[in-house]
């Protein structure tokens, strides 16, 4: 075995702290490597091509359980030994996965009770990944066994950089309704409610429809029923299910920590696209946050959604560096229409993640598969090999990354906080809400897009997190609002902050019970108003809004809303926009309330990102925020700062024409000095050091 390559040495960021991967000397580049799909004669070629591309980290073993443990308790590690040695000799670090997302066929045969059962009571088959019950004791035992075997064998392997538990927890088996899950759910409820059925009955409101429970054994998961199932029961089942997966992660993590101390453990999140996992709860459990992100290929301007996911990942990581564990070089295989990325898009996507806090650019996968469900998924090394555009772009990106090393250890400078809460997402989209058009993620995306187009950087935050230091806090949707969250927002505004809240927020508590005293319940006094009635609109129906006074500088020109309206009665708030037509015609649509030293805005209808522009302009003035002026449309800006006083501006041109930006600095990517006017080529990126 060769001497430890230079790539695998201890690394520190610009403030002298160890980075997210202490054993890796620079930004991580590479992706999932599945050599078991290829004869060993291909492996040496792969490693050589990885070196050409600048790859320094690959994830291995993710789907290899059946090959590592071909029969229960029988292990074959020889091929894996040879693989890890080969990678190490080639200077490639290893993100070593526990393969527990894909129990082998022998496991399903020996443990049929561990099969996943859907809400209709149907036991699901194999031939896929994550086809198991997350509460299965048999799965817990088997996954712990393979994890321990891997940790004992490879804890001291010199290629090891990171442990990677499982793969995308909750991605395919988020919820299971089998008898084992039912019993585990009851145990979870006993713990949550202190083994007190009266507390559960009160929280669930079981006097409604005669649902009161007299014995824990009477409680079932919220499976398919003749009509709507108790919403608090559904909400608790979602909490339980997220925790069930978290328990599986903790078990593997604790084994890895015990047998492989000092090597960080992660698992790949699916932030902003996985509704069923509460990543705020998971964040403190991983040693480094990592995320998978795939563009919504058919959406126009989908780079804005990418930026939102990257910012949310950074927030879950507590502002610290995080790892982009998977994204695509081009098309994926699982969307209705798998649109290929255009030339340069691979680079822009990767650098946008890096600008927003990632310290890696990793892909699924290294070499495109010839068979299986993902054979049409793009890869770093396409089916066409090295004489392809994608390969040339992969090599070029690998050559770019070393020049971005000065960004390591710096932090994104954010102007605005946007509140995000998975539990509120779950609750607002349960059945029998006032409108089927209540869409949590859509509201998040609309408000984020407005802020992105105004070139204001965003931090996401949990509703109960301290918000000091942000001039503006935006709440696109917070149907479930705890008293602690409401007090947090009140304290923020009274202390001088500016808050903007969207409709159907503040309505229920953590048990999905309506806050007393009228809507918007927990936020009524903060917003200085009462909502007397919700007025959901018919499909396709719109309402027009205009400024209450004649001064367009206050709120802008007429805008159009849809989906939702409300009867808003000010109780201290000042109407800024009113409804010109529709069921709330003549009443306030947007209000502003002064509380203490700050201001709280309320928007009672659904506005597009464009329609939000005049409202947010007014809120910016209250907050003392001045969006950058003269930035060409389609240019993404991210500011970063280091503890040593260093300052950086990353500008990404998503248009097909060269643009000019008022900025001065030296471009890390090509070394050019941009004196006052920064020229960004069509589809290009500048990373300026001020």
PDB file of C-alpha atoms in Angstrom, residues 25-240:
ATOM      1  CA  UNK A  25      -7.303  18.436   2.855  1.00  0.00           C
ATOM      2  CA  UNK A  26      -9.570  20.292   0.435  1.00  0.00           C
ATOM      3  CA  UNK A  27     -13.098  20.644  -0.869  1.00  0.00           C
ATOM      4  CA  UNK A  28     -14.552  17.202  -1.520  1.00  0.00           C
ATOM      5  CA  UNK A  29     -15.253  16.199  -5.116  1.00  0.00           C
ATOM      6  CA  UNK A  30     -16.622  12.917  -6.411  1.00  0.00           C
ATOM      7  CA  UNK A  31     -19.755  10.893  -5.769  1.00  0.00           C
ATOM      8  CA  UNK A  32     -21.389   7.515  -5.289  1.00  0.00           C
ATOM      9  CA  UNK A  33     -19.230   4.696  -6.594  1.00  0.00           C
ATOM     10  CA  UNK A  34     -20.863   1.299  -7.137  1.00  0.00           C
ATOM     11  CA  UNK A  35     -18.013  -0.941  -8.357  1.00  0.00           C
ATOM     12  CA  UNK A  36     -20.027  -4.071  -7.573  1.00  0.00           C
ATOM     13  CA  UNK A  37     -21.885  -3.361 -10.829  1.00  0.00           C
ATOM     14  CA  UNK A  38     -18.669  -3.834 -12.802  1.00  0.00           C
ATOM     15  CA  UNK A  39     -15.946  -6.490 -13.176  1.00  0.00           C
ATOM     16  CA  UNK A  40     -12.805  -5.804 -11.137  1.00  0.00           C
ATOM     17  CA  UNK A  41     -10.898  -5.183 -14.357  1.00  0.00           C
ATOM     18  CA  UNK A  42     -12.797  -1.875 -14.631  1.00  0.00           C
ATOM     19  CA  UNK A  43     -11.862  -0.655 -11.143  1.00  0.00           C
ATOM     20  CA  UNK A  44      -8.295   0.399 -11.954  1.00  0.00           C
ATOM     21  CA  UNK A  45      -9.576   2.359 -14.955  1.00  0.00           C
ATOM     22  CA  UNK A  46     -12.109   4.057 -12.705  1.00  0.00           C
ATOM     23  CA  UNK A  47      -9.483   5.145 -10.206  1.00  0.00           C
ATOM     24  CA  UNK A  48      -7.245   6.518 -12.936  1.00  0.00           C
ATOM     25  CA  UNK A  49     -10.122   8.483 -14.448  1.00  0.00           C
ATOM     26  CA  UNK A  50     -11.046   9.777 -10.991  1.00  0.00           C
ATOM     27  CA  UNK A  51      -7.550  11.173 -10.696  1.00  0.00           C
ATOM     28  CA  UNK A  52      -7.914  12.840 -14.105  1.00  0.00           C
ATOM     29  CA  UNK A  53     -11.197  14.410 -12.988  1.00  0.00           C
ATOM     30  CA  UNK A  54      -9.785  15.661  -9.678  1.00  0.00           C
ATOM     31  CA  UNK A  55     -11.950  13.332  -7.581  1.00  0.00           C
ATOM     32  CA  UNK A  56     -10.818  12.973  -3.973  1.00  0.00           C
ATOM     33  CA  UNK A  57     -13.846  11.362  -2.270  1.00  0.00           C
ATOM     34  CA  UNK A  58     -16.261   8.588  -3.243  1.00  0.00           C
ATOM     35  CA  UNK A  59     -19.153   7.003  -1.358  1.00  0.00           C
ATOM     36  CA  UNK A  60     -18.982   3.209  -1.428  1.00  0.00           C
ATOM     37  CA  UNK A  61     -21.005   0.292  -0.110  1.00  0.00           C
ATOM     38  CA  UNK A  62     -24.373   2.062  -0.105  1.00  0.00           C
ATOM     39  CA  UNK A  63     -26.225  -0.772  -1.867  1.00  0.00           C
ATOM     40  CA  UNK A  64     -23.818  -3.649  -1.244  1.00  0.00           C
ATOM     41  CA  UNK A  65     -25.396  -5.503   1.720  1.00  0.00           C
ATOM     42  CA  UNK A  66     -26.253  -8.626  -0.306  1.00  0.00           C
ATOM     43  CA  UNK A  67     -22.643  -8.889  -1.490  1.00  0.00           C
ATOM     44  CA  UNK A  68     -21.053  -8.157   1.880  1.00  0.00           C
ATOM     45  CA  UNK A  69     -23.377 -10.561   3.738  1.00  0.00           C
ATOM     46  CA  UNK A  70     -24.607 -13.037   1.083  1.00  0.00           C
ATOM     47  CA  UNK A  71     -26.214 -15.223   3.744  1.00  0.00           C
ATOM     48  CA  UNK A  72     -27.250 -14.369   7.280  1.00  0.00           C
ATOM     49  CA  UNK A  73     -24.138 -14.144   9.436  1.00  0.00           C
ATOM     50  CA  UNK A  74     -21.750 -15.015   6.554  1.00  0.00           C
ATOM     51  CA  UNK A  75     -19.533 -12.160   5.398  1.00  0.00           C
ATOM     52  CA  UNK A  76     -17.395 -11.666   2.301  1.00  0.00           C
ATOM     53  CA  UNK A  77     -15.089  -8.679   2.603  1.00  0.00           C
ATOM     54  CA  UNK A  78     -12.243  -9.697   0.306  1.00  0.00           C
ATOM     55  CA  UNK A  79     -13.521  -7.776  -2.702  1.00  0.00           C
ATOM     56  CA  UNK A  80     -14.225  -4.749  -0.506  1.00  0.00           C
ATOM     57  CA  UNK A  81     -10.703  -4.880   0.961  1.00  0.00           C
ATOM     58  CA  UNK A  82      -9.251  -4.800  -2.537  1.00  0.00           C
ATOM     59  CA  UNK A  83     -11.506  -1.908  -3.532  1.00  0.00           C
ATOM     60  CA  UNK A  84     -10.611   0.292  -0.542  1.00  0.00           C
ATOM     61  CA  UNK A  85      -6.906  -0.417  -0.962  1.00  0.00           C
ATOM     62  CA  UNK A  86      -7.105   0.479  -4.643  1.00  0.00           C
ATOM     63  CA  UNK A  87      -8.891   3.744  -3.911  1.00  0.00           C
ATOM     64  CA  UNK A  88      -6.399   4.658  -1.211  1.00  0.00           C
ATOM     65  CA  UNK A  89      -3.431   3.908  -3.449  1.00  0.00           C
ATOM     66  CA  UNK A  90      -4.994   6.240  -6.010  1.00  0.00           C
ATOM     67  CA  UNK A  91      -5.335   9.073  -3.490  1.00  0.00           C
ATOM     68  CA  UNK A  92      -9.122   8.738  -3.273  1.00  0.00           C
ATOM     69  CA  UNK A  93     -10.769   9.096   0.131  1.00  0.00           C
ATOM     70  CA  UNK A  94     -13.755   6.978   1.118  1.00  0.00           C
ATOM     71  CA  UNK A  95     -17.153   7.910   2.501  1.00  0.00           C
ATOM     72  CA  UNK A  96     -17.954   4.412   3.772  1.00  0.00           C
ATOM     73  CA  UNK A  97     -21.666   3.620   3.888  1.00  0.00           C
ATOM     74  CA  UNK A  98     -23.570   1.134   5.940  1.00  0.00           C
ATOM     75  CA  UNK A  99     -25.675  -0.643   3.270  1.00  0.00           C
ATOM     76  CA  UNK A 100     -28.759  -0.797   5.454  1.00  0.00           C
ATOM     77  CA  UNK A 101     -31.155   0.861   2.994  1.00  0.00           C
ATOM     78  CA  UNK A 102     -31.235  -2.400   0.995  1.00  0.00           C
ATOM     79  CA  UNK A 103     -31.746  -5.534   3.121  1.00  0.00           C
ATOM     80  CA  UNK A 104     -30.860  -8.632   1.066  1.00  0.00           C
ATOM     81  CA  UNK A 105     -33.435 -11.000  -0.411  1.00  0.00           C
ATOM     82  CA  UNK A 106     -32.607 -13.551   2.264  1.00  0.00           C
ATOM     83  CA  UNK A 107     -33.688 -11.044   4.908  1.00  0.00           C
ATOM     84  CA  UNK A 108     -37.138 -10.586   3.369  1.00  0.00           C
ATOM     85  CA  UNK A 109     -37.551 -14.346   3.032  1.00  0.00           C
ATOM     86  CA  UNK A 110     -36.500 -15.119   6.610  1.00  0.00           C
ATOM     87  CA  UNK A 111     -38.381 -12.179   8.142  1.00  0.00           C
ATOM     88  CA  UNK A 112     -41.663 -11.675   6.236  1.00  0.00           C
ATOM     89  CA  UNK A 113     -43.070  -9.769   9.212  1.00  0.00           C
ATOM     90  CA  UNK A 114     -40.502  -7.028   8.483  1.00  0.00           C
ATOM     91  CA  UNK A 115     -42.092  -6.123   5.154  1.00  0.00           C
ATOM     92  CA  UNK A 116     -43.405  -2.608   4.667  1.00  0.00           C
ATOM     93  CA  UNK A 117     -47.203  -2.276   4.878  1.00  0.00           C
ATOM     94  CA  UNK A 118     -48.996   0.674   3.298  1.00  0.00           C
ATOM     95  CA  UNK A 119     -51.973   2.638   4.628  1.00  0.00           C
ATOM     96  CA  UNK A 120     -54.399   0.234   2.917  1.00  0.00           C
ATOM     97  CA  UNK A 121     -52.867  -2.770   4.704  1.00  0.00           C
ATOM     98  CA  UNK A 122     -51.027  -4.068   1.639  1.00  0.00           C
ATOM     99  CA  UNK A 123     -47.642  -5.690   2.293  1.00  0.00           C
ATOM    100  CA  UNK A 124     -45.203  -4.327  -0.283  1.00  0.00           C
ATOM    101  CA  UNK A 125     -42.748  -6.494  -2.182  1.00  0.00           C
ATOM    102  CA  UNK A 126     -39.015  -6.444  -2.723  1.00  0.00           C
ATOM    103  CA  UNK A 127     -36.964  -5.736  -5.817  1.00  0.00           C
ATOM    104  CA  UNK A 128     -36.571  -2.161  -4.599  1.00  0.00           C
ATOM    105  CA  UNK A 129     -34.771  -0.285  -1.857  1.00  0.00           C
ATOM    106  CA  UNK A 130     -36.049   0.520   1.643  1.00  0.00           C
ATOM    107  CA  UNK A 131     -38.688  -2.217   1.407  1.00  0.00           C
ATOM    108  CA  UNK A 132     -38.764  -2.853   5.162  1.00  0.00           C
ATOM    109  CA  UNK A 133     -40.599  -1.695   8.265  1.00  0.00           C
ATOM    110  CA  UNK A 134     -38.467   0.880  10.123  1.00  0.00           C
ATOM    111  CA  UNK A 135     -39.756  -0.452  13.478  1.00  0.00           C
ATOM    112  CA  UNK A 136     -38.864  -4.088  12.782  1.00  0.00           C
ATOM    113  CA  UNK A 137     -36.762  -5.753  15.550  1.00  0.00           C
ATOM    114  CA  UNK A 138     -35.377  -8.164  12.945  1.00  0.00           C
ATOM    115  CA  UNK A 139     -34.200  -5.234  10.835  1.00  0.00           C
ATOM    116  CA  UNK A 140     -32.687  -3.550  13.900  1.00  0.00           C
ATOM    117  CA  UNK A 141     -30.684  -6.681  14.686  1.00  0.00           C
ATOM    118  CA  UNK A 142     -29.533  -7.274  11.117  1.00  0.00           C
ATOM    119  CA  UNK A 143     -28.587  -3.643  10.432  1.00  0.00           C
ATOM    120  CA  UNK A 144     -26.629  -3.449  13.697  1.00  0.00           C
ATOM    121  CA  UNK A 145     -24.752  -6.636  12.796  1.00  0.00           C
ATOM    122  CA  UNK A 146     -23.559  -5.467   9.360  1.00  0.00           C
ATOM    123  CA  UNK A 147     -22.712  -2.017  10.762  1.00  0.00           C
ATOM    124  CA  UNK A 148     -20.580  -3.539  13.510  1.00  0.00           C
ATOM    125  CA  UNK A 149     -18.785  -5.825  11.063  1.00  0.00           C
ATOM    126  CA  UNK A 150     -17.905  -2.902   8.798  1.00  0.00           C
ATOM    127  CA  UNK A 151     -16.761  -0.719  11.699  1.00  0.00           C
ATOM    128  CA  UNK A 152     -14.522  -3.425  13.171  1.00  0.00           C
ATOM    129  CA  UNK A 153     -12.915  -4.177   9.834  1.00  0.00           C
ATOM    130  CA  UNK A 154     -12.414  -0.670   8.401  1.00  0.00           C
ATOM    131  CA  UNK A 155     -12.177   1.720  11.365  1.00  0.00           C
ATOM    132  CA  UNK A 156      -8.422   2.077  10.845  1.00  0.00           C
ATOM    133  CA  UNK A 157      -8.334   1.935   7.059  1.00  0.00           C
ATOM    134  CA  UNK A 158      -6.286   4.898   5.792  1.00  0.00           C
ATOM    135  CA  UNK A 159      -8.800   5.703   3.024  1.00  0.00           C
ATOM    136  CA  UNK A 160     -11.626   6.248   5.510  1.00  0.00           C
ATOM    137  CA  UNK A 161     -12.737   9.897   5.654  1.00  0.00           C
ATOM    138  CA  UNK A 162     -16.388   9.679   6.680  1.00  0.00           C
ATOM    139  CA  UNK A 163     -19.033   7.163   7.762  1.00  0.00           C
ATOM    140  CA  UNK A 164     -22.305   7.314   5.842  1.00  0.00           C
ATOM    141  CA  UNK A 165     -25.203   5.663   7.651  1.00  0.00           C
ATOM    142  CA  UNK A 166     -27.946   4.179   5.451  1.00  0.00           C
ATOM    143  CA  UNK A 167     -29.181   6.181   2.446  1.00  0.00           C
ATOM    144  CA  UNK A 168     -31.962   8.776   2.443  1.00  0.00           C
ATOM    145  CA  UNK A 169     -33.811   7.693   5.574  1.00  0.00           C
ATOM    146  CA  UNK A 170     -37.563   7.786   5.020  1.00  0.00           C
ATOM    147  CA  UNK A 171     -37.237   8.219   1.283  1.00  0.00           C
ATOM    148  CA  UNK A 172     -39.325   5.201   0.255  1.00  0.00           C
ATOM    149  CA  UNK A 173     -40.495   3.748   3.568  1.00  0.00           C
ATOM    150  CA  UNK A 174     -41.415   6.895   5.471  1.00  0.00           C
ATOM    151  CA  UNK A 175     -44.568   5.373   6.983  1.00  0.00           C
ATOM    152  CA  UNK A 176     -45.416   1.754   7.840  1.00  0.00           C
ATOM    153  CA  UNK A 177     -48.796   0.558   9.111  1.00  0.00           C
ATOM    154  CA  UNK A 178     -47.977  -3.049  10.023  1.00  0.00           C
ATOM    155  CA  UNK A 179     -48.696  -4.673  13.402  1.00  0.00           C
ATOM    156  CA  UNK A 180     -45.094  -4.093  14.520  1.00  0.00           C
ATOM    157  CA  UNK A 181     -45.365  -0.380  13.705  1.00  0.00           C
ATOM    158  CA  UNK A 182     -48.686  -0.215  15.529  1.00  0.00           C
ATOM    159  CA  UNK A 183     -47.113  -1.587  18.707  1.00  0.00           C
ATOM    160  CA  UNK A 184     -44.104   0.715  18.352  1.00  0.00           C
ATOM    161  CA  UNK A 185     -46.474   3.661  17.853  1.00  0.00           C
ATOM    162  CA  UNK A 186     -48.260   2.801  21.087  1.00  0.00           C
ATOM    163  CA  UNK A 187     -44.930   2.623  22.935  1.00  0.00           C
ATOM    164  CA  UNK A 188     -43.970   6.017  21.490  1.00  0.00           C
ATOM    165  CA  UNK A 189     -47.305   7.481  22.607  1.00  0.00           C
ATOM    166  CA  UNK A 190     -46.858   6.114  26.133  1.00  0.00           C
ATOM    167  CA  UNK A 191     -43.537   7.901  26.314  1.00  0.00           C
ATOM    168  CA  UNK A 192     -44.883  11.162  24.823  1.00  0.00           C
ATOM    169  CA  UNK A 193     -47.876  11.278  27.156  1.00  0.00           C
ATOM    170  CA  UNK A 194     -46.218   9.925  30.277  1.00  0.00           C
ATOM    171  CA  UNK A 195     -48.205   6.672  30.140  1.00  0.00           C
ATOM    172  CA  UNK A 196     -51.318   8.780  30.812  1.00  0.00           C
ATOM    173  CA  UNK A 197     -54.260   7.980  28.534  1.00  0.00           C
ATOM    174  CA  UNK A 198     -56.199  10.957  29.848  1.00  0.00           C
ATOM    175  CA  UNK A 199     -53.463  13.257  28.521  1.00  0.00           C
ATOM    176  CA  UNK A 200     -53.611  11.570  25.128  1.00  0.00           C
ATOM    177  CA  UNK A 201     -57.401  11.759  24.990  1.00  0.00           C
ATOM    178  CA  UNK A 202     -57.235  15.458  25.807  1.00  0.00           C
ATOM    179  CA  UNK A 203     -54.508  16.166  23.254  1.00  0.00           C
ATOM    180  CA  UNK A 204     -56.300  14.219  20.518  1.00  0.00           C
ATOM    181  CA  UNK A 205     -59.729  15.655  21.332  1.00  0.00           C
ATOM    182  CA  UNK A 206     -61.196  12.162  21.390  1.00  0.00           C
ATOM    183  CA  UNK A 207     -64.570  13.327  22.685  1.00  0.00           C
ATOM    184  CA  UNK A 208     -65.155  14.301  19.052  1.00  0.00           C
ATOM    185  CA  UNK A 209     -66.821  11.441  17.107  1.00  0.00           C
ATOM    186  CA  UNK A 210     -66.700   9.235  20.223  1.00  0.00           C
ATOM    187  CA  UNK A 211     -63.049   8.254  19.787  1.00  0.00           C
ATOM    188  CA  UNK A 212     -62.116   8.128  23.479  1.00  0.00           C
ATOM    189  CA  UNK A 213     -59.594   5.389  24.384  1.00  0.00           C
ATOM    190  CA  UNK A 214     -59.722   3.332  27.581  1.00  0.00           C
ATOM    191  CA  UNK A 215     -56.739   1.088  26.814  1.00  0.00           C
ATOM    192  CA  UNK A 216     -53.495   1.692  24.929  1.00  0.00           C
ATOM    193  CA  UNK A 217     -54.138  -1.497  22.926  1.00  0.00           C
ATOM    194  CA  UNK A 218     -57.160   0.195  21.334  1.00  0.00           C
ATOM    195  CA  UNK A 219     -54.987   2.736  19.520  1.00  0.00           C
ATOM    196  CA  UNK A 220     -54.074   2.028  15.893  1.00  0.00           C
ATOM    197  CA  UNK A 221     -51.993   3.850  13.303  1.00  0.00           C
ATOM    198  CA  UNK A 222     -54.072   6.237  11.167  1.00  0.00           C
ATOM    199  CA  UNK A 223     -54.555   3.720   8.359  1.00  0.00           C
ATOM    200  CA  UNK A 224     -57.143   3.969   5.594  1.00  0.00           C
ATOM    201  CA  UNK A 225     -60.598   4.621   7.064  1.00  0.00           C
ATOM    202  CA  UNK A 226     -64.115   5.436   5.793  1.00  0.00           C
ATOM    203  CA  UNK A 227     -63.588   9.141   6.410  1.00  0.00           C
ATOM    204  CA  UNK A 228     -61.003  11.578   7.742  1.00  0.00           C
ATOM    205  CA  UNK A 229     -58.898  10.178  10.586  1.00  0.00           C
ATOM    206  CA  UNK A 230     -58.310  12.222  13.751  1.00  0.00           C
ATOM    207  CA  UNK A 231     -55.831  14.939  12.643  1.00  0.00           C
ATOM    208  CA  UNK A 232     -53.830  14.898  15.904  1.00  0.00           C
ATOM    209  CA  UNK A 233     -53.513  11.128  15.620  1.00  0.00           C
ATOM    210  CA  UNK A 234     -52.142  11.637  12.108  1.00  0.00           C
ATOM    211  CA  UNK A 235     -49.785  14.369  13.321  1.00  0.00           C
ATOM    212  CA  UNK A 236     -48.446  12.191  16.142  1.00  0.00           C
ATOM    213  CA  UNK A 237     -47.985   9.291  13.725  1.00  0.00           C
ATOM    214  CA  UNK A 238     -45.843  11.521  11.511  1.00  0.00           C
ATOM    215  CA  UNK A 239     -43.777  12.525  14.551  1.00  0.00           C
ATOM    216  CA  UNK A 240     -43.436   8.882  15.571  1.00  0.00           C
TER     217      UNK A 240
END
